[in-house]
Amino acid sequence: MKKALFIPFFLFFLQESCSHNQASESSDLSGGCDKAFHALWKGRMEHDKNQALQYYQKAIKLCPGYIRPYELVGNLYRKKNWNEAAISYFKKAAELGTTNHKLYYLLASLLFQKGELDEANRNIKKSLSIREDYPKALTLIQAIEKV
């Protein structure tokens, strides 16, 4: 039973540490980015979404090349229906080279809602290039292609 609980935690930690390693090579990984990683984790543990947002913004300020905070801020804004802000943060994460298939799906869905079909199509294809069997992306690409 202990192994069953440990494995998901280990995989989550491994994913997060890999995202940390994807920070821009020009960033100071020993200083600001280490502090950014700490701020991100404080935000992840925070129940108050506004406080979590402040931690994520702090992480971005400390290490602008750190991808994960952009993804999390974008998702918080998406949940508040602040779609333009969400799109902006999702695009920044994409520019930095995220490999998060869900991010590209969410970005594509927001762009599709706005009527930006070409850009939505590019992002949904990117999502499917990362995970070709992602059901939500498969449904969205069909909707985009019907229009």
Short mmCIF file of C-alpha atoms in Angstrom, two decimals:
data_model
loop_
_atom_site.label_atom_id
_atom_site.label_comp_id
_atom_site.label_asym_id
_atom_site.label_seq_id
_atom_site.Cartn_x
_atom_site.Cartn_y
_atom_site.Cartn_z
CA MET A 1 0.00 0.00 0.00
CA LYS A 2 2.83 2.41 0.80
CA LYS A 3 4.32 1.82 -2.66
CA ALA A 4 0.99 2.64 -4.28
CA LEU A 5 0.98 6.03 -2.58
CA PHE A 6 4.65 6.69 -3.15
CA ILE A 7 4.71 6.07 -6.90
CA PRO A 8 2.23 8.82 -7.91
CA PHE A 9 3.96 11.30 -5.60
CA PHE A 10 7.37 10.34 -7.00
CA LEU A 11 6.15 10.72 -10.59
CA PHE A 12 4.59 14.11 -9.81
CA PHE A 13 7.80 15.29 -8.14
CA LEU A 14 9.85 14.01 -11.07
CA GLN A 15 7.63 15.90 -13.51
CA GLU A 16 7.93 19.10 -11.50
CA SER A 17 11.69 18.81 -11.18
CA CYS A 18 11.97 18.24 -14.93
CA SER A 19 9.88 21.36 -15.56
CA HIS A 20 12.28 23.20 -13.26
CA ASN A 21 15.19 21.99 -15.34
CA GLN A 22 13.54 23.37 -18.47
CA ALA A 23 14.08 26.89 -17.23
CA SER A 24 15.91 29.10 -19.65
CA GLU A 25 19.60 28.30 -19.87
CA SER A 26 20.35 32.00 -19.64
CA SER A 27 18.65 32.15 -16.24
CA ASP A 28 20.57 31.86 -13.00
CA LEU A 29 19.51 28.39 -11.89
CA SER A 30 21.45 28.59 -8.64
CA GLY A 31 19.78 31.77 -7.40
CA GLY A 32 16.53 33.21 -8.70
CA CYS A 33 15.29 30.00 -10.26
CA ASP A 34 15.82 28.04 -7.07
CA LYS A 35 13.77 30.66 -5.24
CA ALA A 36 11.19 30.52 -8.03
CA PHE A 37 10.87 26.77 -7.61
CA HIS A 38 10.24 27.33 -3.89
CA ALA A 39 7.65 30.05 -4.61
CA LEU A 40 5.89 27.76 -7.08
CA TRP A 41 5.59 25.02 -4.49
CA LYS A 42 4.25 27.47 -1.91
CA GLY A 43 1.62 28.43 -4.47
CA ARG A 44 0.77 24.80 -5.19
CA MET A 45 0.17 24.17 -1.49
CA GLU A 46 -1.87 27.36 -1.01
CA HIS A 47 -5.65 26.94 -0.76
CA ASP A 48 -6.38 30.61 -1.43
CA LYS A 49 -6.21 30.96 -5.23
CA ASN A 50 -5.40 34.68 -5.05
CA GLN A 51 -2.45 33.99 -2.76
CA ALA A 52 -1.37 31.12 -5.02
CA LEU A 53 -1.47 33.53 -7.96
CA GLN A 54 0.87 35.89 -6.09
CA TYR A 55 3.34 33.04 -5.51
CA TYR A 56 3.23 32.08 -9.19
CA GLN A 57 3.79 35.70 -10.24
CA LYS A 58 6.73 35.86 -7.84
CA ALA A 59 8.16 32.69 -9.43
CA ILE A 60 7.86 34.28 -12.88
CA LYS A 61 9.59 37.43 -11.69
CA LEU A 62 12.42 35.43 -10.10
CA CYS A 63 12.93 33.15 -13.09
CA PRO A 64 11.25 34.35 -16.30
CA GLY A 65 12.32 31.22 -18.18
CA TYR A 66 10.58 28.85 -15.76
CA ILE A 67 7.64 27.41 -17.72
CA ARG A 68 5.37 25.92 -15.06
CA PRO A 69 4.26 29.17 -13.35
CA TYR A 70 3.01 30.52 -16.69
CA GLU A 71 0.93 27.38 -17.14
CA LEU A 72 -0.54 27.66 -13.64
CA VAL A 73 -1.31 31.39 -13.90
CA GLY A 74 -2.96 30.83 -17.27
CA ASN A 75 -5.08 28.06 -15.83
CA LEU A 76 -6.16 30.18 -12.85
CA TYR A 77 -7.15 32.99 -15.19
CA ARG A 78 -9.01 30.53 -17.44
CA LYS A 79 -11.01 29.29 -14.46
CA LYS A 80 -11.95 32.91 -13.67
CA ASN A 81 -13.04 33.37 -17.32
CA TRP A 82 -10.30 35.93 -17.85
CA ASN A 83 -9.63 34.37 -21.21
CA GLU A 84 -7.41 37.05 -22.73
CA ALA A 85 -5.05 36.89 -19.76
CA ALA A 86 -5.13 33.09 -19.83
CA ILE A 87 -4.26 33.08 -23.54
CA SER A 88 -1.36 35.43 -22.91
CA TYR A 89 0.15 33.21 -20.22
CA PHE A 90 -0.47 30.01 -22.17
CA LYS A 91 1.23 31.54 -25.21
CA LYS A 92 4.24 32.50 -23.11
CA ALA A 93 4.52 28.94 -21.79
CA ALA A 94 4.32 27.69 -25.38
CA GLU A 95 7.05 30.14 -26.47
CA LEU A 96 9.27 28.83 -23.69
CA GLY A 97 8.82 25.29 -25.00
CA THR A 98 6.30 23.55 -22.77
CA THR A 99 5.61 19.91 -23.52
CA ASN A 100 2.28 19.97 -21.69
CA HIS A 101 -0.32 18.60 -24.10
CA LYS A 102 -3.16 19.88 -21.91
CA LEU A 103 -1.84 23.44 -22.13
CA TYR A 104 -1.95 23.36 -25.93
CA TYR A 105 -5.45 21.90 -25.78
CA LEU A 106 -6.64 24.62 -23.38
CA LEU A 107 -5.02 27.33 -25.50
CA ALA A 108 -6.63 25.91 -28.64
CA SER A 109 -10.04 25.76 -26.98
CA LEU A 110 -9.84 29.40 -25.86
CA LEU A 111 -8.71 30.49 -29.33
CA PHE A 112 -11.50 28.44 -30.90
CA GLN A 113 -14.04 30.21 -28.67
CA LYS A 114 -12.64 33.54 -29.90
CA GLY A 115 -12.94 32.43 -33.51
CA GLU A 116 -9.19 32.33 -34.14
CA LEU A 117 -9.42 29.08 -36.04
CA ASP A 118 -5.97 28.97 -37.67
CA GLU A 119 -4.15 29.51 -34.40
CA ALA A 120 -6.50 27.12 -32.59
CA ASN A 121 -5.78 24.49 -35.23
CA ARG A 122 -2.00 24.92 -34.86
CA ASN A 123 -2.20 24.53 -31.09
CA ILE A 124 -4.50 21.52 -31.13
CA LYS A 125 -2.15 19.82 -33.58
CA LYS A 126 0.71 20.57 -31.21
CA SER A 127 -1.27 18.98 -28.37
CA LEU A 128 -1.86 15.88 -30.47
CA SER A 129 1.79 15.74 -31.51
CA ILE A 130 2.67 15.40 -27.83
CA ARG A 131 -0.13 12.96 -26.98
CA GLU A 132 -1.89 11.68 -30.05
CA ASP A 133 -4.67 9.91 -28.15
CA TYR A 134 -5.77 12.80 -25.93
CA PRO A 135 -9.59 12.49 -26.14
CA LYS A 136 -10.43 16.16 -25.55
CA ALA A 137 -7.98 17.26 -28.24
CA LEU A 138 -9.39 14.73 -30.70
CA THR A 139 -12.90 16.09 -30.09
CA LEU A 140 -11.74 19.70 -30.47
CA ILE A 141 -9.85 19.10 -33.71
CA GLN A 142 -13.02 17.61 -35.20
CA ALA A 143 -14.96 20.72 -34.16
CA ILE A 144 -12.31 23.02 -35.62
CA GLU A 145 -12.23 21.12 -38.91
CA LYS A 146 -16.05 21.31 -39.23
CA VAL A 147 -15.99 25.11 -39.22
#
